[in-house]
Amino acid sequence: MAEKKVYSKLGEMLANGEFILTGELEPEKTCDLSHTIQEAKEIAPYVVAANVTDSPLGIVTINSMAASHIIQKEAGLEVIWQLTVRDVNKLGIAGMIMGGHALGLRNVLSLTGDHPALGDMPESKPVFDLDSATLIRLVKDMVDKGTINGHEIENPPTLHVGAAANPNSDPMGAEILKIGRKAEAGCEFIQTQVVYDLDRTIEFLSEIKKYNVPILLGIFPMKSYGMAKGFDTFVPGVDVPKDILAKWKSIKTEFKDDKKEQKRLYDQANYEFFKPFISELKKKGLLAGVHCMAVHYPRIFPKLMEVIKA
Amino acid sequence: MVIITTKKPVDEVLNVLKDNNARKLFLVSCGVCSALCQTGGEEGLVEWKEILENEGYDIVNGIVVDDVCDNREMAKVVRKNDADVQEADSIITLSCGLGVQSIVQVLSKKYPEKNVFVTNNTEFMGMTERIGRFYMRCQGCGDCLLNETGGICPITTCAKSLMNGPCGGMVNEKCEVGNYEKDCGWVLIYNRLKEIGRLDLFSKLRDPVDWSESGHQREVVWR
């Protein structure tokens, strides 16, 4: 078997089988990335790389390729450029892959993207010329074969391409077969949607293990009761378990006059929930690492590192 | 199959007539699809005659035609009603967009100065469950996939027309577009292929739609 080529720190650590942590950064509707860069600097000591989102929920934010480049340059943190097929046709996307490479991006996460109808420009034309699987194949052709649609690229890009997977998906069978297509297309790593249900996650990860793609488990440590409640209410398909909500609520009410203690307890509660969860999956050999999607919660990362290193 | 139409707001139509200084009108109402959709036919004709007369327009004539979208039929209608067509400054059609363009084409040689206006919006080619319940199930993409997707069209039933669904916007078999009220097309396909024992077809990585041959003034010409 040919030795796997490595283009990024993420690619290298996955190839070496090291258990890793990745983070997530969510630029907003602004041209000033200073807050995101600050957050990137805060999580940089703990994560291998961080995702940079591409107008999630169809709400327009600064372009993810531009933001990825600036964050990588200013914060010195490797990024995983999230790229959806929602807004640009394959001609445009192929150009963006070359542009992303030229800007120094070495990891790209292929996503479908939330439909424009959900966002703040609902009248936009939904493109979806490619889908999340065929975008992976496009990237792989460009990188491995040095071609676009059979046409040679003078200096081909070098990026690792990843995919998303949703263990909460019902029917699970359809999602499993879909991951099979993404694997066939050549995806090099998978980041899952946020999970809270251990049994379901074990079942799903065991099923997709056969595709032999390293999996980073999506987790969402909750910074406050409001965050947990909001996540439970507003993120479709993700249910925060009732006992977590009850515990977070008790921290909020019992320590409302001691913010410092409240923070400490939230952090501790996250640690106590996620530590056994991750350990169990790691022990079963189902994970290559963890992808923490808790944006604006950089102080949780040192604690998460304890879990990762355990 | 029916071309499904809905009525434009009356004021929108009246504003267009006013804007174009229309005075003398010849009404052509579709007796097939638009009649079924209650946007044309005899009833629609009576309704629009009354509206337009009340607004002070001169109705030169009004007729129901079986195939407004058939150039041959429209050419006959124009010949038979030549005097009325000549007298009218505008034709109002209670039909789909095909009907409008058929009339424009037929009139273009002899009466290029005549305006043609439409009272309907064309929605889609539809499957009829019963009158008043019409559903888009095919978009006429020109490259039918139904033999491979259990007879359910992903181009139409998937809000993103994905070739490799379902996407992350599916929750409990429903689609993120439309507040999770509609079925996810790719789950319908999955369930159907499972029923017929052909999940191997579901596993297949499908190429993107080839747009090179479609979209622009498509035609089927075989003689």
Coordinates of C-alpha atoms in Angstrom, one line a residue:
Chain A
M1 CA 0.0 0.0 0.0
A2 CA 1.3 3.4 -0.9
E3 CA 2.3 5.6 2.0
K4 CA -0.4 8.1 2.8
K5 CA 0.5 11.6 1.8
V6 CA 0.4 14.2 4.5
Y7 CA -0.4 17.9 3.9
S8 CA -1.3 19.2 7.3
K9 CA -0.7 18.7 11.0
L10 CA -4.2 17.2 11.2
G11 CA -3.3 14.8 8.4
E12 CA -0.1 13.9 10.1
M13 CA -1.6 13.2 13.5
L14 CA -4.4 11.2 12.0
A15 CA -1.9 9.2 10.0
N16 CA 0.1 8.6 13.1
G17 CA -3.0 7.4 15.0
E18 CA -2.7 10.0 17.7
F19 CA -5.9 10.7 19.7
I20 CA -6.6 14.4 18.9
L21 CA -8.9 17.3 19.7
T22 CA -10.2 19.7 17.1
G23 CA -12.2 22.8 17.8
E24 CA -14.7 25.1 16.1
L25 CA -14.7 28.8 15.3
E26 CA -17.8 30.6 14.1
P27 CA -17.1 33.9 12.4
E28 CA -20.1 36.2 12.5
K29 CA -21.6 38.9 10.2
T30 CA -18.7 41.2 10.4
C31 CA -15.5 42.0 8.5
D32 CA -13.5 42.3 11.7
L33 CA -12.3 38.9 12.8
S34 CA -10.5 40.0 15.9
H35 CA -12.8 38.2 18.3
T36 CA -12.6 35.0 16.4
I37 CA -8.8 35.3 16.2
Q38 CA -8.7 35.9 19.9
E39 CA -10.7 32.7 20.5
A40 CA -8.5 30.8 18.1
K41 CA -5.4 31.9 20.1
E42 CA -7.0 30.7 23.3
I43 CA -7.8 27.2 22.0
A44 CA -4.7 26.9 19.9
P45 CA -2.6 25.2 22.7
Y46 CA -5.1 22.4 23.0
V47 CA -6.4 21.6 19.5
V48 CA -4.7 20.3 16.4
A49 CA -6.9 22.4 14.2
A50 CA -10.2 24.2 14.3
N51 CA -13.2 24.2 11.9
V52 CA -14.2 27.6 10.4
T53 CA -17.9 27.5 9.6
D54 CA -19.5 28.5 6.3
S55 CA -22.6 30.5 7.0
P56 CA -24.3 28.0 9.3
L57 CA -28.1 27.9 9.2
G58 CA -27.9 29.8 6.0
I59 CA -27.3 33.0 7.9
V60 CA -24.8 35.0 5.9
T61 CA -21.4 35.5 7.6
I62 CA -18.0 36.4 6.3
N63 CA -16.8 34.0 3.6
S64 CA -15.3 30.9 5.2
M65 CA -12.3 30.7 2.8
A66 CA -11.3 34.3 3.6
A67 CA -11.9 33.8 7.3
S68 CA -10.0 30.5 7.4
H69 CA -7.0 32.1 5.8
I70 CA -7.0 35.1 8.1
I71 CA -7.5 33.1 11.2
Q72 CA -4.7 30.6 10.2
K73 CA -2.4 33.5 9.5
E74 CA -3.2 35.7 12.5
A75 CA -3.7 33.1 15.2
G76 CA -1.2 30.6 14.0
L77 CA -3.8 27.8 14.3
E78 CA -4.4 25.3 11.5
V79 CA -7.9 25.4 10.2
I80 CA -10.4 23.0 8.8
W81 CA -12.1 25.0 6.2
Q82 CA -15.8 24.2 6.1
L83 CA -17.1 24.4 2.6
T84 CA -20.8 23.9 1.7
V85 CA -22.1 23.1 -1.8
R86 CA -25.1 25.4 -1.1
D87 CA -23.9 28.6 -2.7
V88 CA -21.5 27.9 -5.5
N89 CA -21.6 25.5 -8.5
K90 CA -18.9 23.0 -9.1
L91 CA -17.1 25.2 -11.5
G92 CA -16.9 27.8 -8.8
I93 CA -16.0 25.3 -6.1
A94 CA -13.2 23.8 -8.1
G95 CA -11.7 27.3 -8.4
M96 CA -12.2 27.8 -4.7
I97 CA -10.3 24.6 -3.9
M98 CA -7.3 26.0 -5.8
G99 CA -7.8 29.4 -4.2
G100 CA -8.0 27.8 -0.7
H101 CA -4.8 25.9 -1.3
A102 CA -3.0 29.1 -2.6
L103 CA -4.2 30.8 0.6
G104 CA -2.5 28.1 2.7
L105 CA -5.5 26.0 3.6
R106 CA -4.7 22.3 3.9
N107 CA -7.9 20.8 5.3
V108 CA -11.4 21.1 4.0
L109 CA -14.6 19.7 5.4
S110 CA -17.2 18.9 2.7
L111 CA -20.7 19.8 3.8
T112 CA -24.1 20.1 2.1
G113 CA -25.0 23.3 4.0
D114 CA -28.3 24.4 5.5
H115 CA -30.9 25.4 2.9
P116 CA -31.0 29.2 2.2
A117 CA -34.8 29.0 3.1
L118 CA -33.7 28.7 6.7
G119 CA -31.5 31.7 6.8
D120 CA -31.6 35.5 6.5
M121 CA -31.5 35.6 2.7
P122 CA -34.3 33.0 2.0
E123 CA -34.9 34.3 -1.5
S124 CA -31.4 33.2 -2.6
K125 CA -31.0 30.6 -5.3
P126 CA -30.1 27.2 -3.7
V127 CA -27.2 25.9 -5.8
F128 CA -26.4 22.3 -4.7
D129 CA -24.8 21.5 -8.0
L130 CA -22.6 19.0 -6.1
D131 CA -23.4 17.3 -2.9
S132 CA -21.3 16.5 0.1
A133 CA -20.1 13.2 -1.4
T134 CA -19.3 14.5 -4.9
L135 CA -17.5 17.5 -3.5
I136 CA -15.2 15.0 -1.7
R137 CA -14.6 13.2 -5.0
L138 CA -13.9 16.5 -6.8
V139 CA -11.2 17.4 -4.1
K140 CA -9.7 14.0 -4.3
D141 CA -9.4 14.1 -8.1
M142 CA -7.8 17.5 -7.9
V143 CA -5.4 16.5 -5.2
D144 CA -4.6 12.9 -6.1
K145 CA -4.9 12.9 -9.9
G146 CA -4.2 16.6 -10.4
T147 CA -7.3 17.0 -12.6
I148 CA -10.6 18.8 -12.7
N149 CA -13.2 17.0 -14.8
G150 CA -10.3 15.2 -16.6
H151 CA -8.4 18.5 -17.3
E152 CA -5.0 18.8 -15.9
I153 CA -4.1 21.3 -13.3
E154 CA -0.7 22.8 -13.7
N155 CA 0.1 22.9 -10.0
P156 CA -2.6 20.8 -8.2
P157 CA -3.8 21.6 -4.7
T158 CA -2.9 19.6 -1.6
L159 CA -5.6 19.4 0.9
H160 CA -7.1 16.7 3.2
V161 CA -10.9 16.4 2.8
G162 CA -13.2 15.4 5.5
A163 CA -16.9 14.7 5.9
A164 CA -19.7 15.0 8.4
A165 CA -21.8 12.1 9.9
N166 CA -24.8 12.2 12.0
P167 CA -25.2 9.4 14.6
N168 CA -28.6 10.8 15.6
S169 CA -29.9 10.3 12.1
D170 CA -33.1 8.3 11.9
P171 CA -33.3 6.0 9.9
M172 CA -29.8 5.2 10.8
G173 CA -29.5 2.7 7.9
A174 CA -29.7 5.5 5.4
E175 CA -27.0 7.5 7.1
I176 CA -24.7 4.5 7.3
L177 CA -25.0 3.8 3.6
K178 CA -24.5 7.5 2.9
I179 CA -21.2 7.4 4.9
G180 CA -20.3 4.5 2.7
R181 CA -20.7 6.8 -0.4
K182 CA -18.5 9.4 1.2
A183 CA -15.9 6.9 2.0
E184 CA -16.0 5.6 -1.5
A185 CA -15.5 9.2 -2.7
G186 CA -12.3 9.3 -0.7
C187 CA -13.0 11.2 2.5
E188 CA -10.1 11.1 4.9
F189 CA -11.7 11.9 8.2
I190 CA -15.2 12.2 9.6
Q191 CA -16.5 14.7 12.2
T192 CA -19.8 13.7 13.7
Q193 CA -22.8 15.8 14.7
V194 CA -23.1 16.5 18.4
V195 CA -24.0 13.4 20.4
Y196 CA -25.4 12.8 23.9
D197 CA -26.7 9.3 23.5
L198 CA -23.9 6.8 24.2
D199 CA -25.7 3.6 23.2
R200 CA -26.8 5.0 19.9
T201 CA -23.4 6.5 19.2
I202 CA -21.7 3.1 19.9
E203 CA -24.2 1.4 17.5
F204 CA -23.6 4.0 14.8
L205 CA -19.8 4.1 15.1
S206 CA -19.6 0.4 15.2
E207 CA -21.5 0.2 11.9
I208 CA -19.4 2.8 10.1
K209 CA -16.1 1.4 11.4
K210 CA -16.0 -0.9 8.3
Y211 CA -15.4 2.1 6.1
N212 CA -12.0 2.6 7.8
V213 CA -12.2 6.4 8.0
P214 CA -10.8 8.1 11.2
I215 CA -13.7 9.5 13.3
L216 CA -13.7 12.6 15.4
L217 CA -16.6 12.6 17.8
G218 CA -18.7 15.8 17.9
I219 CA -19.4 17.1 21.4
F220 CA -20.9 20.2 22.7
P221 CA -19.9 21.1 26.2
M222 CA -22.5 23.6 27.5
K223 CA -21.2 26.8 29.0
S224 CA -24.4 27.6 30.8
Y225 CA -28.0 26.5 31.4
G226 CA -29.2 29.0 28.8
M227 CA -26.8 27.5 26.2
A228 CA -27.9 23.9 27.0
K229 CA -31.6 24.8 26.9
G230 CA -31.1 26.8 23.6
F231 CA -29.2 23.9 22.1
D232 CA -31.9 21.5 23.1
T233 CA -34.7 23.7 21.8
F234 CA -33.3 25.1 18.6
V235 CA -30.9 22.6 17.1
P236 CA -33.1 20.1 15.2
G237 CA -32.4 16.4 15.8
V238 CA -30.3 17.0 18.9
D239 CA -31.9 16.3 22.3
V240 CA -29.9 17.3 25.4
P241 CA -30.7 14.6 28.0
K242 CA -33.2 15.8 30.7
D243 CA -30.8 15.0 33.6
I244 CA -28.2 17.3 32.0
L245 CA -30.7 20.1 31.7
A246 CA -31.8 19.5 35.3
K247 CA -28.3 19.6 36.6
W248 CA -27.3 22.7 34.6
K249 CA -30.5 24.4 35.8
S250 CA -29.7 23.6 39.4
I251 CA -26.2 25.1 39.0
K252 CA -27.7 28.3 37.5
T253 CA -30.3 28.8 40.3
E254 CA -28.2 27.6 43.3
F255 CA -25.2 29.7 42.5
K256 CA -26.7 32.7 40.9
D257 CA -24.9 35.0 43.3
D258 CA -21.5 33.4 42.8
K259 CA -20.6 33.5 39.1
K260 CA -17.1 32.2 39.7
E261 CA -18.4 29.1 41.4
Q262 CA -21.1 28.7 38.9
K263 CA -18.5 28.6 36.1
R264 CA -16.4 26.1 37.9
L265 CA -19.4 23.9 38.4
Y266 CA -20.5 24.1 34.8
D267 CA -17.0 23.1 33.7
Q268 CA -16.8 20.3 36.2
A269 CA -20.3 19.0 35.1
N270 CA -19.2 19.0 31.5
Y271 CA -16.0 17.1 32.4
E272 CA -18.0 14.6 34.4
F273 CA -20.4 13.9 31.6
F274 CA -18.0 13.8 28.7
K275 CA -15.1 12.0 30.3
P276 CA -16.8 8.5 30.7
F277 CA -18.6 9.1 27.4
I278 CA -15.4 9.6 25.4
S279 CA -13.4 7.0 27.4
E280 CA -16.0 4.3 26.6
L281 CA -15.8 5.0 22.9
K282 CA -12.1 5.3 22.9
K283 CA -11.7 2.0 24.8
K284 CA -13.9 0.3 22.1
G285 CA -11.5 1.6 19.4
L286 CA -14.2 3.6 17.7
L287 CA -12.6 7.1 17.8
A288 CA -9.6 8.9 16.3
G289 CA -10.3 11.9 18.4
V290 CA -12.9 14.5 19.5
H291 CA -14.3 17.5 17.8
C292 CA -15.5 20.1 20.3
M293 CA -18.1 22.4 18.8
A294 CA -18.5 24.6 21.8
V295 CA -17.9 28.0 20.4
H296 CA -17.2 31.0 22.7
Y297 CA -16.2 28.5 25.5
P298 CA -12.5 28.4 25.3
R299 CA -11.9 27.9 29.0
I300 CA -13.3 24.3 28.7
F301 CA -10.4 23.2 26.5
P302 CA -7.8 22.6 29.2
K303 CA -10.3 20.3 31.0
L304 CA -11.1 18.5 27.7
M305 CA -7.4 18.0 27.1
E306 CA -7.4 16.0 30.4
V307 CA -10.0 13.7 28.9
I308 CA -8.2 13.4 25.6
K309 CA -4.9 12.6 27.3
A310 CA -6.5 10.2 29.8
Chain B
M1 CA -50.5 15.2 -16.2
V2 CA -51.7 18.7 -15.7
I3 CA -49.9 22.0 -15.8
I4 CA -50.9 23.4 -12.5
T5 CA -51.8 27.1 -12.3
T6 CA -53.0 29.4 -9.7
K7 CA -54.7 32.8 -10.1
K8 CA -52.7 36.0 -10.0
P9 CA -54.1 38.6 -7.7
V10 CA -56.8 40.5 -9.7
D11 CA -55.1 43.9 -8.9
E12 CA -51.8 42.7 -10.4
V13 CA -53.6 41.8 -13.7
L14 CA -55.6 45.1 -13.7
N15 CA -52.4 47.1 -13.1
V16 CA -50.7 45.5 -16.1
L17 CA -53.6 46.3 -18.3
K18 CA -53.6 49.9 -17.1
D19 CA -49.9 50.2 -17.6
N20 CA -50.2 49.0 -21.2
N21 CA -53.2 51.1 -22.0
A22 CA -55.3 48.1 -22.9
R23 CA -58.9 48.9 -23.8
K24 CA -60.4 46.3 -26.0
L25 CA -59.9 42.7 -24.9
F26 CA -60.2 39.2 -26.4
L27 CA -60.3 36.6 -23.7
V28 CA -58.9 33.1 -24.4
S29 CA -59.6 30.5 -21.6
C30 CA -57.9 27.1 -21.4
G31 CA -60.4 24.3 -21.3
V32 CA -58.0 21.6 -20.2
C33 CA -55.5 22.1 -17.4
S34 CA -56.5 25.5 -16.3
A35 CA -60.2 24.4 -16.3
L36 CA -59.2 21.6 -13.9
C37 CA -57.3 24.0 -11.7
Q38 CA -60.3 26.4 -11.7
T39 CA -58.2 29.1 -13.2
G40 CA -59.6 28.9 -16.7
G41 CA -62.4 27.1 -18.4
E42 CA -66.0 28.4 -18.7
E43 CA -66.1 29.5 -15.1
G44 CA -62.9 31.4 -15.2
L45 CA -64.1 33.1 -18.4
V46 CA -67.3 34.3 -16.8
E47 CA -65.5 35.5 -13.7
W48 CA -62.9 37.5 -15.7
K49 CA -65.5 39.0 -18.1
E50 CA -67.4 40.4 -15.1
I51 CA -64.3 41.8 -13.4
L52 CA -63.1 43.4 -16.6
E53 CA -66.5 44.8 -17.6
N54 CA -66.9 46.3 -14.1
E55 CA -63.5 48.0 -14.6
G56 CA -64.9 49.5 -17.9
Y57 CA -63.0 47.3 -20.4
D58 CA -64.5 46.5 -23.7
I59 CA -64.7 42.7 -24.1
V60 CA -64.7 42.0 -27.8
N61 CA -65.1 38.3 -27.3
G62 CA -64.3 35.5 -24.9
I63 CA -63.8 31.8 -25.8
V64 CA -62.8 28.5 -24.2
V65 CA -60.1 26.7 -26.2
D66 CA -59.1 23.1 -25.6
D67 CA -55.4 23.4 -26.3
V68 CA -54.2 26.9 -25.9
C69 CA -50.6 25.5 -25.8
D70 CA -51.0 23.8 -29.2
N71 CA -49.9 26.2 -31.9
R72 CA -52.1 24.5 -34.5
E73 CA -55.2 24.9 -32.4
M74 CA -54.4 28.5 -31.6
A75 CA -53.8 29.2 -35.3
K76 CA -57.2 27.9 -36.1
V77 CA -58.8 30.0 -33.3
V78 CA -57.1 33.1 -34.6
R79 CA -58.2 32.4 -38.2
K80 CA -61.8 31.7 -37.1
N81 CA -62.0 34.8 -34.9
D82 CA -59.9 37.1 -37.1
A83 CA -62.3 40.1 -37.0
D84 CA -62.4 40.0 -33.2
V85 CA -58.7 39.6 -32.9
Q86 CA -58.2 42.5 -35.3
E87 CA -60.5 44.7 -33.2
A88 CA -59.0 43.8 -29.8
D89 CA -55.8 45.6 -28.7
S90 CA -54.9 42.9 -26.3
I91 CA -55.5 39.2 -25.7
I92 CA -56.0 38.0 -22.2
T93 CA -55.3 34.4 -21.6
L94 CA -56.6 32.3 -18.7
S95 CA -53.9 29.6 -19.1
C96 CA -50.5 28.5 -18.2
G97 CA -47.3 30.1 -19.5
L98 CA -47.3 27.8 -22.4
G99 CA -50.7 29.1 -23.5
V100 CA -49.4 32.7 -23.4
Q101 CA -46.3 31.9 -25.4
S102 CA -48.3 29.8 -27.9
I103 CA -50.6 32.8 -28.6
V104 CA -47.7 35.2 -28.9
Q105 CA -46.0 32.9 -31.4
V106 CA -49.2 32.4 -33.4
L107 CA -50.0 36.2 -33.5
S108 CA -46.4 37.2 -34.2
K109 CA -46.7 37.2 -38.0
K110 CA -50.1 38.8 -38.7
Y111 CA -50.5 40.9 -35.5
P112 CA -47.1 41.6 -34.0
E113 CA -48.5 44.7 -32.3
K114 CA -51.1 42.8 -30.2
N115 CA -50.3 42.5 -26.5
V116 CA -50.9 39.2 -24.7
F117 CA -51.4 39.1 -20.9
V118 CA -52.0 36.2 -18.6
T119 CA -54.2 35.9 -15.5
N120 CA -52.4 32.9 -13.9
N121 CA -49.2 31.9 -12.4
T122 CA -47.8 28.6 -13.7
E123 CA -46.8 26.4 -10.7
F124 CA -45.6 23.0 -12.0
M125 CA -46.6 19.9 -13.9
G126 CA -48.6 18.1 -11.4
M127 CA -49.9 14.8 -10.2
T128 CA -53.6 15.0 -9.3
E129 CA -54.7 13.4 -6.1
R130 CA -58.2 15.0 -6.4
I131 CA -59.4 18.4 -7.5
G132 CA -57.7 21.0 -5.3
R133 CA -54.8 18.6 -4.4
F134 CA -52.0 18.8 -6.9
Y135 CA -48.5 17.7 -6.3
M136 CA -45.2 18.3 -8.0
R137 CA -43.5 15.0 -8.4
C138 CA -41.5 15.4 -11.6
Q139 CA -39.5 18.4 -12.9
G140 CA -38.9 17.1 -16.4
C141 CA -35.1 17.1 -16.0
G142 CA -34.6 15.1 -19.1
D143 CA -32.6 12.3 -17.5
C144 CA -35.0 10.2 -15.6
L145 CA -33.6 8.4 -12.5
L146 CA -36.7 6.7 -11.4
N147 CA -35.7 3.2 -12.4
E148 CA -32.8 3.5 -9.9
T149 CA -34.6 5.3 -7.0
G150 CA -37.6 3.1 -6.4
G151 CA -39.9 5.3 -8.5
I152 CA -39.4 8.4 -6.3
C153 CA -37.7 11.4 -7.8
P154 CA -34.8 12.9 -5.8
I155 CA -34.7 16.0 -8.0
T156 CA -38.2 16.8 -7.0
T157 CA -38.7 15.4 -3.5
C158 CA -35.4 16.5 -2.1
A159 CA -35.5 20.3 -1.4
K160 CA -31.8 20.5 -2.5
S161 CA -32.2 18.1 -5.4
L162 CA -29.3 16.1 -4.1
M163 CA -28.0 13.1 -5.9
N164 CA -26.5 11.6 -2.7
G165 CA -28.9 12.2 0.2
P166 CA -30.2 12.4 2.8
C167 CA -28.4 15.5 4.1
G168 CA -28.0 16.6 7.7
G169 CA -31.2 18.7 7.3
M170 CA -33.3 15.5 7.7
V171 CA -34.7 15.0 11.2
N172 CA -37.0 12.1 12.0
E173 CA -37.6 11.5 8.3
K174 CA -38.6 15.1 7.7
C175 CA -37.0 17.9 5.7
E176 CA -35.5 21.1 7.2
V177 CA -37.2 23.1 4.5
G178 CA -40.8 23.9 5.5
N179 CA -40.4 23.4 9.2
Y180 CA -40.0 19.7 9.2
E181 CA -43.5 19.1 7.8
K182 CA -42.6 17.4 4.5
D183 CA -41.0 14.0 4.1
C184 CA -37.3 13.8 3.2
G185 CA -37.2 12.6 -0.3
W186 CA -34.1 10.5 0.3
V187 CA -35.7 8.8 3.2
L188 CA -38.7 8.0 1.0
I189 CA -36.3 6.5 -1.5
Y190 CA -34.4 4.6 1.2
N191 CA -37.6 3.1 2.6
R192 CA -38.9 2.2 -0.9
L193 CA -35.6 0.6 -2.0
K194 CA -35.5 -1.3 1.3
E195 CA -39.1 -2.6 0.6
I196 CA -38.1 -3.9 -2.8
G197 CA -34.8 -5.3 -1.6
R198 CA -32.6 -3.0 -3.6
L199 CA -30.6 -1.0 -1.0
D200 CA -27.6 -1.7 -3.2
L201 CA -29.0 1.1 -5.4
F202 CA -29.2 3.4 -2.4
S203 CA -25.5 2.7 -1.7
K204 CA -24.4 3.8 -5.1
L205 CA -22.3 7.0 -5.3
R206 CA -24.1 9.1 -7.9
D207 CA -22.6 11.6 -10.3
P208 CA -23.8 15.2 -10.1
V209 CA -26.6 16.2 -12.6
D210 CA -25.2 16.9 -16.0
W211 CA -26.3 20.4 -16.8
S212 CA -24.5 20.6 -20.2
E213 CA -27.5 19.4 -22.1
S214 CA -30.4 20.9 -20.2
G215 CA -31.9 24.1 -19.1
H216 CA -31.7 26.3 -22.2
Q217 CA -34.7 26.2 -24.7
R218 CA -34.9 22.5 -24.6
E219 CA -36.7 20.9 -27.5
V220 CA -37.8 17.5 -28.7
V221 CA -37.8 17.5 -32.5
W222 CA -38.1 14.2 -34.3
R223 CA -39.6 15.1 -37.6

